[in-house]
Coordinates of C-alpha atoms in Angstrom, one line a residue:
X851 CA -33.9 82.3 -157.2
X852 CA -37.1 83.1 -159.0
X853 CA -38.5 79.7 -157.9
X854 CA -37.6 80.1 -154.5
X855 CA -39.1 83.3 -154.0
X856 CA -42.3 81.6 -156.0
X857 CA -42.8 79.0 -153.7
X858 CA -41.8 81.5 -150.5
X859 CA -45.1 83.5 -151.6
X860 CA -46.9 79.8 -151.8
X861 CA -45.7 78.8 -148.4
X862 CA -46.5 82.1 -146.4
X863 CA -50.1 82.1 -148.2
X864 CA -50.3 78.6 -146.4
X865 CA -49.0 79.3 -143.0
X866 CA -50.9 83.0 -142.5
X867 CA -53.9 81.5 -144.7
X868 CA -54.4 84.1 -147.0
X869 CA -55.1 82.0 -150.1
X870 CA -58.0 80.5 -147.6
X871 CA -59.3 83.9 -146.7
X872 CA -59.5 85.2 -150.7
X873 CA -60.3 82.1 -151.9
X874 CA -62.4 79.9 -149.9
X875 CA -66.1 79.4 -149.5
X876 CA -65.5 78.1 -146.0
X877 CA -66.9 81.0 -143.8
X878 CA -65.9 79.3 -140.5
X879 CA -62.2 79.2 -141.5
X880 CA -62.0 82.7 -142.8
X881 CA -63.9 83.7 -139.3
X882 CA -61.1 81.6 -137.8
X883 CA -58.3 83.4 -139.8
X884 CA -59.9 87.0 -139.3
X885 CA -60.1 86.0 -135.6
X886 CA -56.5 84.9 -134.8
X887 CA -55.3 88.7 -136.9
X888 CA -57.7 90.6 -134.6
X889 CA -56.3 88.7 -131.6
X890 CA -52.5 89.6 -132.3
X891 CA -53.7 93.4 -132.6
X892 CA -54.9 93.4 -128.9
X893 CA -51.8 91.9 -127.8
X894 CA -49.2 93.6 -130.0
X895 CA -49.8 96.5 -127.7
X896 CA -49.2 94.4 -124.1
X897 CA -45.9 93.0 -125.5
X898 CA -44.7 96.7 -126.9
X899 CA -45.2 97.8 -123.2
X900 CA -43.5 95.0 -121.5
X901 CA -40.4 95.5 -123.8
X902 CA -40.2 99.2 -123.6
X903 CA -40.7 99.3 -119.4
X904 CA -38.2 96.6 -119.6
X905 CA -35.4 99.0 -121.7
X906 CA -37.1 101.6 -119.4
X907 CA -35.9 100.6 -116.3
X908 CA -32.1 99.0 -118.2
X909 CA -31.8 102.6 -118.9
X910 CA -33.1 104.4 -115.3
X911 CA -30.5 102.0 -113.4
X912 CA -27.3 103.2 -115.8
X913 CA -27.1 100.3 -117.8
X914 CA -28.6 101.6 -121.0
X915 CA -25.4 100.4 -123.1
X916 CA -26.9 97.4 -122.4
X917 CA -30.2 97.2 -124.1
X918 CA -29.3 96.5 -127.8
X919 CA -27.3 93.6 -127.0
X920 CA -29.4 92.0 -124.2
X921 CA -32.5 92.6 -126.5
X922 CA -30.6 90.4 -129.5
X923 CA -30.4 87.9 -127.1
X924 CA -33.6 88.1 -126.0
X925 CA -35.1 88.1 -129.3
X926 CA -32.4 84.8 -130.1
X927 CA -34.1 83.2 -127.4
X928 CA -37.3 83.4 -128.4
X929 CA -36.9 82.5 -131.9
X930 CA -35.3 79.3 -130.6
X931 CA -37.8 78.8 -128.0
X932 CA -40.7 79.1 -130.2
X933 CA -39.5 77.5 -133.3
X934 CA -37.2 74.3 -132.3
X935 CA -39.6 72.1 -132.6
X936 CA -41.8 73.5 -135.5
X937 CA -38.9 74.2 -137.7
X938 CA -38.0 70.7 -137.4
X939 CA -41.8 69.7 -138.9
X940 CA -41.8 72.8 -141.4
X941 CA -38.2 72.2 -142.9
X942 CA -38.7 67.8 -143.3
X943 CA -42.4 67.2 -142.2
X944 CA -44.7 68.9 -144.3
X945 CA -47.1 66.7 -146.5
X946 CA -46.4 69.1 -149.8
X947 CA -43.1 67.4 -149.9
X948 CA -43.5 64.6 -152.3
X949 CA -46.0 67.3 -154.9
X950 CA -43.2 69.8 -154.7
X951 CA -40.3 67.2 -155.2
X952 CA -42.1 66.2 -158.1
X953 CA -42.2 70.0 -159.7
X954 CA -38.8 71.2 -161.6
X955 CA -37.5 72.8 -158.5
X956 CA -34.2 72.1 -157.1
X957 CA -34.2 70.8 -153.4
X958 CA -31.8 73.4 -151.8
X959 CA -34.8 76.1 -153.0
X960 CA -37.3 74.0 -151.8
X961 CA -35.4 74.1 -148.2
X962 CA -34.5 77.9 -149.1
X963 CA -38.2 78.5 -149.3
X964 CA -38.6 77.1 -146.2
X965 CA -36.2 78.4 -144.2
X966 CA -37.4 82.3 -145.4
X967 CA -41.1 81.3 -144.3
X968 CA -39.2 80.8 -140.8
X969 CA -37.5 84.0 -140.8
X970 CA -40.2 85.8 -142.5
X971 CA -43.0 84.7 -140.0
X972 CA -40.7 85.0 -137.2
X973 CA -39.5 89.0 -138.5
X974 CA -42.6 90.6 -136.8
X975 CA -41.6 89.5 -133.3
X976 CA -38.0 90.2 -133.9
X977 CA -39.1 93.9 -135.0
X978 CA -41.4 94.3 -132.0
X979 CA -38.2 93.7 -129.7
X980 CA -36.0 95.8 -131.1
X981 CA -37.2 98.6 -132.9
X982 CA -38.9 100.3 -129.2
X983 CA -35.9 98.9 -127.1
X984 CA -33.6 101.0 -129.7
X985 CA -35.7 103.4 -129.2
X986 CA -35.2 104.5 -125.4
X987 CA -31.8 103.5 -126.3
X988 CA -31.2 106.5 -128.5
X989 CA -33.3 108.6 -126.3
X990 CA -31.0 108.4 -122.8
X991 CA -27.8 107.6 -125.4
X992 CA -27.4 109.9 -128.2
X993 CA -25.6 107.4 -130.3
X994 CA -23.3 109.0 -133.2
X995 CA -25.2 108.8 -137.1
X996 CA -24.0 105.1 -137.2
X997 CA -26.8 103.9 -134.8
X998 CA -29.5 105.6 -137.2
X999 CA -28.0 104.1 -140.7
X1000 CA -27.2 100.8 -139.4
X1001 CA -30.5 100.0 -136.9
X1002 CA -33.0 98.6 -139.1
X1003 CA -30.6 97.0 -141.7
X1004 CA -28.7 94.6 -138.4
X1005 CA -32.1 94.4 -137.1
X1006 CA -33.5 92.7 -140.0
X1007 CA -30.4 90.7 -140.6
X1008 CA -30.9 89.5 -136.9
X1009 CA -33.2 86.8 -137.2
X1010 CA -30.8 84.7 -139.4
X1011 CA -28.6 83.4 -137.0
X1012 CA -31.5 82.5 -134.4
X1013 CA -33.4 80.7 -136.6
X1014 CA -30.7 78.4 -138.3
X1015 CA -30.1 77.4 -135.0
X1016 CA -33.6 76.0 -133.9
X1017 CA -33.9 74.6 -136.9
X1018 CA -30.5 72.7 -136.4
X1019 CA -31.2 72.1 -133.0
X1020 CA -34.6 70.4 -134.2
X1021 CA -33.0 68.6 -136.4
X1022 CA -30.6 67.3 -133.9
X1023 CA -33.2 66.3 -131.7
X1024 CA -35.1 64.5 -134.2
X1025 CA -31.9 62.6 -135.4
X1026 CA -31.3 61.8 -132.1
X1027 CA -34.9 60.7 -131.1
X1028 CA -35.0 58.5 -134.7
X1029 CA -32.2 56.7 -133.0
X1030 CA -34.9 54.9 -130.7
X1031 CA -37.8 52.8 -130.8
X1032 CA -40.3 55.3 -129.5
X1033 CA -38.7 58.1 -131.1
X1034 CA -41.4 60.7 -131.2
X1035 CA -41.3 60.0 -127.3
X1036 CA -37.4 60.8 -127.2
X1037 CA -37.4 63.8 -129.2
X1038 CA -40.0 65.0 -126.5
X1039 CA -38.0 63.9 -123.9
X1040 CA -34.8 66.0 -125.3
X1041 CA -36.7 68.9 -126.2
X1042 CA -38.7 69.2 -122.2
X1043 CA -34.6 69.2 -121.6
X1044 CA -34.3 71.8 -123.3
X1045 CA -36.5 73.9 -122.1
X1046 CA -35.9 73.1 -118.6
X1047 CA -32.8 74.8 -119.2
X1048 CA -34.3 77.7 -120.8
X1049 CA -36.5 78.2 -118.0
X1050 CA -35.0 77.4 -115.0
X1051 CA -31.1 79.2 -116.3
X1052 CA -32.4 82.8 -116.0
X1053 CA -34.7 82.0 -112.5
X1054 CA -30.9 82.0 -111.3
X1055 CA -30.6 85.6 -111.9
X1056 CA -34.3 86.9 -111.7
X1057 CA -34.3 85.4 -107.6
X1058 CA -31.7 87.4 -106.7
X1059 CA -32.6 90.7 -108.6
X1060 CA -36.2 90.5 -106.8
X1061 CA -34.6 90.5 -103.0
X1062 CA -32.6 93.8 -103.9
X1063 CA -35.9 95.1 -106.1
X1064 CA -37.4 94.6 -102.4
X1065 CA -35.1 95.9 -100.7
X1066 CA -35.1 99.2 -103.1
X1067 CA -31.1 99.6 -103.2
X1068 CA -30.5 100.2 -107.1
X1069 CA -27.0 101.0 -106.8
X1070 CA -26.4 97.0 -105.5
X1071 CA -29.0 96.2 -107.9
X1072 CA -26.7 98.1 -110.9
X1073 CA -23.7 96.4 -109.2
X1074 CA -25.4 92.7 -109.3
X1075 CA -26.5 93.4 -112.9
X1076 CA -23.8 94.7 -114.5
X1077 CA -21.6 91.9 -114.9
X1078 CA -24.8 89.7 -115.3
X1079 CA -25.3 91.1 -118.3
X1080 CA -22.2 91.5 -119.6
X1081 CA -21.7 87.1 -119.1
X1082 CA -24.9 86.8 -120.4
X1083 CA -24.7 88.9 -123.5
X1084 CA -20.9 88.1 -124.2
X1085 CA -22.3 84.1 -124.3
X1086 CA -23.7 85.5 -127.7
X1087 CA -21.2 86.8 -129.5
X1088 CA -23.6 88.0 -132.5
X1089 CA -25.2 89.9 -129.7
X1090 CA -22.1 92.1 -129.2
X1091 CA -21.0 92.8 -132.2
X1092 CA -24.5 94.3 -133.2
X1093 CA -24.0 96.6 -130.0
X1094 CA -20.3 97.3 -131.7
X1095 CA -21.2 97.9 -135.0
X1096 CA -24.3 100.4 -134.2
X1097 CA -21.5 102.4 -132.1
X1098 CA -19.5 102.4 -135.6
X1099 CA -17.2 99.6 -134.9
X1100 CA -16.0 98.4 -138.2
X1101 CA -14.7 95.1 -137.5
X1102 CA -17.4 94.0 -135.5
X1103 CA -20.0 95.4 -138.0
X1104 CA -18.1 93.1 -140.9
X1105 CA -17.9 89.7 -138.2
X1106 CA -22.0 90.2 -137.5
X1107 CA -22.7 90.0 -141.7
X1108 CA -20.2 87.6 -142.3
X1109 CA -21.7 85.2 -139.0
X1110 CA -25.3 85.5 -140.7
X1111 CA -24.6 85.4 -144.1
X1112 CA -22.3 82.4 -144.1
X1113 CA -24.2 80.9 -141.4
X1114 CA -27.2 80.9 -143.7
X1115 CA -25.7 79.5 -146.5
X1116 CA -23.8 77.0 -144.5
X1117 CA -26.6 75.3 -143.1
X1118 CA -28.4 75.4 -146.5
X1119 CA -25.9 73.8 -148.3
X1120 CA -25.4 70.8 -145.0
X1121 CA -29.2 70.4 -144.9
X1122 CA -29.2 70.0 -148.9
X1123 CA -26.6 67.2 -148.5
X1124 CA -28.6 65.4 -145.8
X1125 CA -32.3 66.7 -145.7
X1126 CA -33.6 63.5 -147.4
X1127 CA -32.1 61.4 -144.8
X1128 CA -33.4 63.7 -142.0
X1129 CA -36.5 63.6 -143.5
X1130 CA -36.8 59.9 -143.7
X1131 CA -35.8 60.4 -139.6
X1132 CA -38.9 62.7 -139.2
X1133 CA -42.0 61.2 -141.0
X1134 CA -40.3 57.1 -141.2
X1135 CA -42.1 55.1 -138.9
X1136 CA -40.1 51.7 -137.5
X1137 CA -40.5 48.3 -138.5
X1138 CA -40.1 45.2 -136.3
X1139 CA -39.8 43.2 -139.4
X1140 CA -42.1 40.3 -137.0
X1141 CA -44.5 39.1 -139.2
X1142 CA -47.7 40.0 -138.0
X1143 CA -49.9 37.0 -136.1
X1144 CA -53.5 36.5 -135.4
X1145 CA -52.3 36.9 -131.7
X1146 CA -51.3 40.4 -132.3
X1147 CA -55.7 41.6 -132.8
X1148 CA -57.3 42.3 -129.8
X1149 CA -60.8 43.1 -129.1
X1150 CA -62.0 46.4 -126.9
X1151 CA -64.8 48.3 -125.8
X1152 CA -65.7 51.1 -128.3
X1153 CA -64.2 53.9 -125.8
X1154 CA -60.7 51.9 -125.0
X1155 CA -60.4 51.5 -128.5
X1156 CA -61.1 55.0 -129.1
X1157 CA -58.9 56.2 -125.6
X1158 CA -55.7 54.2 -126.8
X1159 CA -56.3 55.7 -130.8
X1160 CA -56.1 59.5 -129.4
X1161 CA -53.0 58.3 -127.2
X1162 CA -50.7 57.1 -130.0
X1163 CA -51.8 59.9 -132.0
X1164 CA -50.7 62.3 -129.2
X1165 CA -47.1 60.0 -128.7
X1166 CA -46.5 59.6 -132.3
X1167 CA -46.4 63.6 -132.7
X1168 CA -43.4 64.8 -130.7
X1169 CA -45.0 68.8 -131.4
X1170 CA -47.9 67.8 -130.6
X1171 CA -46.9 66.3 -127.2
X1172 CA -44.5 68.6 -126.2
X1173 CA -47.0 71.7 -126.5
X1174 CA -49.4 70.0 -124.3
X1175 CA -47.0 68.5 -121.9
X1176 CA -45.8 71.5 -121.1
X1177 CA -48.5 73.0 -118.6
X1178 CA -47.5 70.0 -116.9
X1179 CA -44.1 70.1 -116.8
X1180 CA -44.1 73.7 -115.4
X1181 CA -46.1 72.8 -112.4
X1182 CA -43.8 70.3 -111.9
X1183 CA -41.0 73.0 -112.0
X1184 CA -42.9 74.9 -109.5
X1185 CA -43.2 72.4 -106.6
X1186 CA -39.8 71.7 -106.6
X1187 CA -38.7 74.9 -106.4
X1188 CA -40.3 75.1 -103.0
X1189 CA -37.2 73.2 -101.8
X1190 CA -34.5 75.6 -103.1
X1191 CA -36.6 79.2 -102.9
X1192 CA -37.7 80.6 -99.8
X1193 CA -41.2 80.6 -100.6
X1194 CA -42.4 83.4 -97.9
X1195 CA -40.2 85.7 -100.1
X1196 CA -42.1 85.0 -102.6
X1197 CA -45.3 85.6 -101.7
X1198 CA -43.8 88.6 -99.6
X1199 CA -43.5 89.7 -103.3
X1200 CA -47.4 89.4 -104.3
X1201 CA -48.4 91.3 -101.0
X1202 CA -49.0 87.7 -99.5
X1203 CA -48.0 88.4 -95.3
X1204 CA -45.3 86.3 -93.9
X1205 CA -47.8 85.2 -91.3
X1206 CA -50.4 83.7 -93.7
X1207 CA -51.8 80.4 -92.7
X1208 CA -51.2 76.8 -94.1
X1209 CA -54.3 77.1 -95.7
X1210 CA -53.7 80.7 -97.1
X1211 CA -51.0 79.4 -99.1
X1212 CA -52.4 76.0 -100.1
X1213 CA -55.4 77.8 -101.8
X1214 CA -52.8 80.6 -103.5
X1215 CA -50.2 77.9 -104.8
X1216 CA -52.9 75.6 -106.2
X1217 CA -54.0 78.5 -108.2
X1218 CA -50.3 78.6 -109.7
X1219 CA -50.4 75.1 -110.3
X1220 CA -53.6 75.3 -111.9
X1221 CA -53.0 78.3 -114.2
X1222 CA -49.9 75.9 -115.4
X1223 CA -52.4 73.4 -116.3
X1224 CA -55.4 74.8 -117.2
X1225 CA -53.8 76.9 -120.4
X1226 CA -52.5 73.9 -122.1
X1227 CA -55.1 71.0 -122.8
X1228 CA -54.5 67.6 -125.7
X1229 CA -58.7 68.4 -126.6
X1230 CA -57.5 72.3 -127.7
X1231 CA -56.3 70.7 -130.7
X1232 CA -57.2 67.1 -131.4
X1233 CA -59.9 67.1 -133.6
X1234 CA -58.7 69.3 -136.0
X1235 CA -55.2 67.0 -136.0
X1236 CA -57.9 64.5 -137.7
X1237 CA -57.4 66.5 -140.6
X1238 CA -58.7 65.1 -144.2
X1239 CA -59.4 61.7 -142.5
X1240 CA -62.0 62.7 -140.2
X1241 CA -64.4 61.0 -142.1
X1242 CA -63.2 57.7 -140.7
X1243 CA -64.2 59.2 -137.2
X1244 CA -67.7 60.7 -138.8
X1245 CA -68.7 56.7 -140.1
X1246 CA -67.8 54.7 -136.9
X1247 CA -70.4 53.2 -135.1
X1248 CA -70.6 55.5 -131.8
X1249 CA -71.8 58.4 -130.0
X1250 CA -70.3 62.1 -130.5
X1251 CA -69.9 61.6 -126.2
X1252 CA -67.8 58.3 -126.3
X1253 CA -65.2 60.2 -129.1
X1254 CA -64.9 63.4 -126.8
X1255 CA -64.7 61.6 -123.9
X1256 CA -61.5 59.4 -125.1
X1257 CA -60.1 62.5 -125.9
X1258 CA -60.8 64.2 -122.4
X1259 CA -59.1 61.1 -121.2
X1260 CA -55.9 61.8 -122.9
X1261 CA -56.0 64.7 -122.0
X1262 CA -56.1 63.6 -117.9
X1263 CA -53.8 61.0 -118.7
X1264 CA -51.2 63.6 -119.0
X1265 CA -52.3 66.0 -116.9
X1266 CA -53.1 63.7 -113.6
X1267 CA -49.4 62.1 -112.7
X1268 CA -48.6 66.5 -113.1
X1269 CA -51.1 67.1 -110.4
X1270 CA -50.2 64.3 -107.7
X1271 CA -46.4 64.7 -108.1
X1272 CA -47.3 68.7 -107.7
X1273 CA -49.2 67.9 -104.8
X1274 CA -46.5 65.5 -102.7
X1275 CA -44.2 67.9 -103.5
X1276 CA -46.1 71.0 -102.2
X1277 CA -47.2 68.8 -99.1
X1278 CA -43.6 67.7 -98.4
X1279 CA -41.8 71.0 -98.9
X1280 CA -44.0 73.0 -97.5
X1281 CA -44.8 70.9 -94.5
X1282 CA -48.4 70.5 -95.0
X1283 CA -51.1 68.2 -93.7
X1284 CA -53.3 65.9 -95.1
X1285 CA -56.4 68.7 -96.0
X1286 CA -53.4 70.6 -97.8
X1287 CA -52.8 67.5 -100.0
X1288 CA -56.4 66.9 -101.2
X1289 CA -56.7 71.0 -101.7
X1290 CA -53.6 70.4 -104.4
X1291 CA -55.5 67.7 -105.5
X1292 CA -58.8 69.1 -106.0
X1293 CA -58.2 72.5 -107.3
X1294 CA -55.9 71.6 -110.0
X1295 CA -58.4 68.5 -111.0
X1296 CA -61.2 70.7 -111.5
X1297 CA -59.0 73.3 -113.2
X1298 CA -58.1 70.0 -115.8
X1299 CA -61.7 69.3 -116.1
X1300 CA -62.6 72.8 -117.3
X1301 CA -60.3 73.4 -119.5
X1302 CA -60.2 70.2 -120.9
X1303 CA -64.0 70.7 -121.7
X1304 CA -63.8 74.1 -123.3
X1305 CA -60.4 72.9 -125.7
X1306 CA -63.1 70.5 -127.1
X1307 CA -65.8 73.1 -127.6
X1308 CA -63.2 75.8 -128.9
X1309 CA -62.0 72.9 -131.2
X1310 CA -65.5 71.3 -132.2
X1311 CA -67.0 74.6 -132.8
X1312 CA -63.7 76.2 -135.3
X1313 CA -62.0 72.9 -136.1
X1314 CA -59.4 72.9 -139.4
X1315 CA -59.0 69.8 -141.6
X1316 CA -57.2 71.6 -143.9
X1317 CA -53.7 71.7 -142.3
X1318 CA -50.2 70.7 -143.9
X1319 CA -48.6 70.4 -141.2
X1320 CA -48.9 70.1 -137.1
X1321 CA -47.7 73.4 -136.5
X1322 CA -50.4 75.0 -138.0
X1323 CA -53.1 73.0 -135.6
X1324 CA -50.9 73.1 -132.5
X1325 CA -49.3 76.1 -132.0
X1326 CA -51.1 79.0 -134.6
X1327 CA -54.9 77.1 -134.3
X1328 CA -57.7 79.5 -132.9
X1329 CA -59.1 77.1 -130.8
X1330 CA -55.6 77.1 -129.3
X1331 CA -55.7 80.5 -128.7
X1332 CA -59.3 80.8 -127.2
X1333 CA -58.4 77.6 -125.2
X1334 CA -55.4 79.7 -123.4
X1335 CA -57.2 82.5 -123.3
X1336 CA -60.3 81.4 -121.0
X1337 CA -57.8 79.0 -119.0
X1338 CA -56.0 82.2 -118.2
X1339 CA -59.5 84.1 -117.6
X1340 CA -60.3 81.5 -115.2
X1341 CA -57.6 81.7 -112.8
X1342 CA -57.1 85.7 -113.0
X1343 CA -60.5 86.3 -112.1
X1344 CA -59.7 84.3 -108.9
X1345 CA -56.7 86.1 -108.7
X1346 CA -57.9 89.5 -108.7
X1347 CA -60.6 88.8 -106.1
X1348 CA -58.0 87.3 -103.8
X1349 CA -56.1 91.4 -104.5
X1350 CA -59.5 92.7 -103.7
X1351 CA -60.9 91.1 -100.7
X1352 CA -57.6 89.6 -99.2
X1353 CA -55.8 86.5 -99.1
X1354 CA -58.1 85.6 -95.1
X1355 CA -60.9 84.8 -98.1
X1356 CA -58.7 82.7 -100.1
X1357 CA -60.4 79.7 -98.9
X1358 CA -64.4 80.7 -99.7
X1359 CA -63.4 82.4 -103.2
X1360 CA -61.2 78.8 -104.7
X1361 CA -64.2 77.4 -103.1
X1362 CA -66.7 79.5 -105.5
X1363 CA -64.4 79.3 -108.1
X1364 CA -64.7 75.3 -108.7
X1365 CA -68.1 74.9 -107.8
X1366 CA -68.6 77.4 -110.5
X1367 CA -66.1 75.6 -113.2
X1368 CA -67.7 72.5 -111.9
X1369 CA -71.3 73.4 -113.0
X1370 CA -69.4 75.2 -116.3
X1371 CA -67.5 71.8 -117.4
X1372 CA -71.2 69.7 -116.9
X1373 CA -72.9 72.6 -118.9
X1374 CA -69.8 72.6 -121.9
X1375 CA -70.0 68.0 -121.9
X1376 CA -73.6 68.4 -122.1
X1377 CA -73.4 70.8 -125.2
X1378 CA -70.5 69.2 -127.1
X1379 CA -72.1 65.7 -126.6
X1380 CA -75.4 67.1 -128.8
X1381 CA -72.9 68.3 -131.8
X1382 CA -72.0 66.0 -134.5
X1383 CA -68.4 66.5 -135.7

């Protein structure tokens, strides 16, 4: 147990990069660290405030008996949204494997390690959820002294269940995707599944809830919720019983420790049976077993060589792809839910008049569709997933411009097939013309364009070759972060002065808008091009 809790302390130094900011000389990366900590302070405060007007208004409508239970599910659901696939690269992937299996430590506390970094780096948001929810809970309530002796120790007990299951469900995936040729492209392919159910699976609910929000009844609103929630937190039994047990219910106290402490130690002891093999499925590359001709070398210009390099890489990494497929994937999810929402209740809902013309609502929706693409970009990330090798890219023979230019053309790759299914679907469902088409062309282009420019610059100016693993590049980089943040910046700025001056201007302001990006992404390609990586 000592070991375990020795290399726990090793692998949360790693992942939250406190040996790198006591230790290292590198003053870009400790900026970088002491960046990404001041970040997560600014929005600690937005998320505490969406979670308590969220119990708020459980609580106004009569349904506060409610709130512990659909905030364990909540709090499940992230966990397992945000970890699925990274658990599946921390648990099997990392490339500390082969130095710790060498060290006299057992492999079930090597995976125990691992699966406490999970649930320790995952605790915070688990806290943030319930701790304020529980709060207004006990405010309209008045629970008996139960609620106050068992809150914190079920809340930190929580986690466990949530987090054995994204990592089994990863590991599933990645089994299953081994099973293929292309594999990393299967496991992507399972997990955009997967969270096409997780995202579209709740628009069910939240479609109708708006049209009674509209029409301000809140006793049909408390009457179409009630039983909602009670389906949707009795799907999750763990999610009961914690409501049970904090109103002193004994048996349902004992089956919530049991579920997560057997759970736990049930999937440790599976995944010590079988983690070598799953391993082997998550960093074994296929043979052909063809023996390799002098018809199989082809010769290419320094850019194609370069262009079909960076798309490999980006296939051969299923996190990797699915974190920037995404963007993608929920514009997609967008234009076809033109054919099954009525789409002038929707933009009733955002103040937009019923009467608005064609050309109203082209310019608003290709703002949607470009805030979907424009905060997740390939270039945020892929020259820091060089890592240690980047010297290989420092000695070749080219131009700073022709390697960020093959990596902007990944990135469009992905992002332009998005953009023209977005746009036939918008045209068809909303019964558009042919200006309509080329405006849901355009806008989300330039959108692409911009952010793919400043995911370079974030990432050329703070890039980290340090990494152990994806995750750390992918999802927790800074450049990440930044990238998201300006992509965001970029269409709420828009956005607001559509709120201020009316949607009759929507057409001259998405006009400023990409003539502005336009002359911002020529400025960015200029400046990037000058910087040696």
């Amino acid at each position: 147990m000592n070991k375990t809790f020795i290399l726990l302390r090793l692998h949360l130094s790693d992942l939250w990069g406190i040996n790198r900011l006591r230790h290292s000389e590198d003053k870009r990366g400790r900026r970088r660290i002491i960046g990404i900590a001041v970040l997560a302070l600014v929005l600690t405060p937005v998320f505490l405030l969406y979670i308590v007007g969220a119990a708020m208004v459980l609580a106004t409508l009569g349904l506060a008996s409610y709130i512990p239970a659909l905030m364990v599910l909540v709090s499940a659901l992230l966990i397992i949204f945000t970890t699925f696939m990274k658990s599946s690269t921390l648990l099997f992937g990392g490339n500390d494997h082969d130095i710790l299996a060498s060290l006299p430590v057992s492999g079930r506390s090597i995976l125990a390690s691992r699966i406490l970094t999970l649930y320790i780096h995952q605790l915070p948001f688990s806290l943030l959820i319930m701790l304020p929810s529980l709060i207004v809970y006990a405010i309209f309530t008045h629970p008996s002294a139960a609620f106050y002796i068992l809150s914190l120790p079920l809340t930190l007990l929580m986690p466990l269940i949530p987090i054995v299951v994204s990592a089994a469900v990863g590991a599933l995936i990645t089994w299953l995707g081994s099973c293929f040729r292309h594999k990393s492209l299967m496991t992507t392919v399972l997990s955009v599944l997967l969270v096409v159910v997780l995202i579209v699976g709740p628009s069910l609910l939240s479609g109708r809830t708006a049209e009674l929000l509209e029409g301000g009844d809140l006793t049909a609103l408390t009457a179409v919720l009630e039983p909602s929630l009670r389906a949707l937190t009795g799907a999750y039994p763990p999610a009961v019983w914690f409501a049970d047990a904090l109103c002193g219910n004994v048996p349902s106290l004992l089956c919530f420790l049991l579920a997560n402490v057997v759970f736990f130690f049930l999937f440790l002891v599976v995944m010590d049976r079988y983690g070598d093999a799953l391993r082997s499925a998550v960093t074994g590359k296929s043979r052909s077993g063809r023996q390799i001709r002098s018809s199989d070398f082809k010769t290419s210009s320094a850019f194609t060589a370069l262009y079909q390099k960076e798309l490999k890489r980006l296939f051969s990494s299923s996190i990797y792809l699915m974190n920037t497929t995404v963007g993608g994937l929920l514009a997609v999810i967008f234009s076809v839910m033109v054919f099954f929402v009525p789409i002038d209740k929707v933009f009733a809902s955002f103040g937009i008049p019923a009467d608005a013309s064609a050309v109203q609502i082209t310019a608003i929706a290709a703002l949607v569709v470009s805030l979907a693409l424009s905060i997740m970009s390939t270039t945020s990330a892929a020259i820091s997933l060089e890592g240690r090798n980047v010297w290989l890219l420092q000695s070749l023979p080219v131009t700073t411009q022709t390697i960020l230019r093959a990596k902007s053309a990944v990135d469009l790759t992905i992002k332009l097939p998005c953009i023209v299914l977005s746009a036939l679907l918008f045209t068809i469902g909303l019964k558009l013309n042919i200006w309509s088409f080329c405006t849901f062309l355009a806008v989300p282009l330039v959108y692409s364009l911009f952010a793919s420019q400043v995911g370079l610059l974030m990432d050329i100016r703070k890039p980290n070759y340090t990494w152990t693993n994806e995750a750390q590049v992918v999802k927790q980089g800074l450049s990440v972060l930044f990238s998201m943040l300006v992509g965001m910046i970029s269409v709420a700025l828009p956005a607001l002065a559509l709120f201020l001056l009316g949607v009759e201007s929507a057409v001259w302001i998405l006009s400023a808008a990409c003539l502005l990006l336009l002359c911002a992404t020529v400025l960015i390609h200029r400046k990037i091009s000058r910087i040696r990586i």
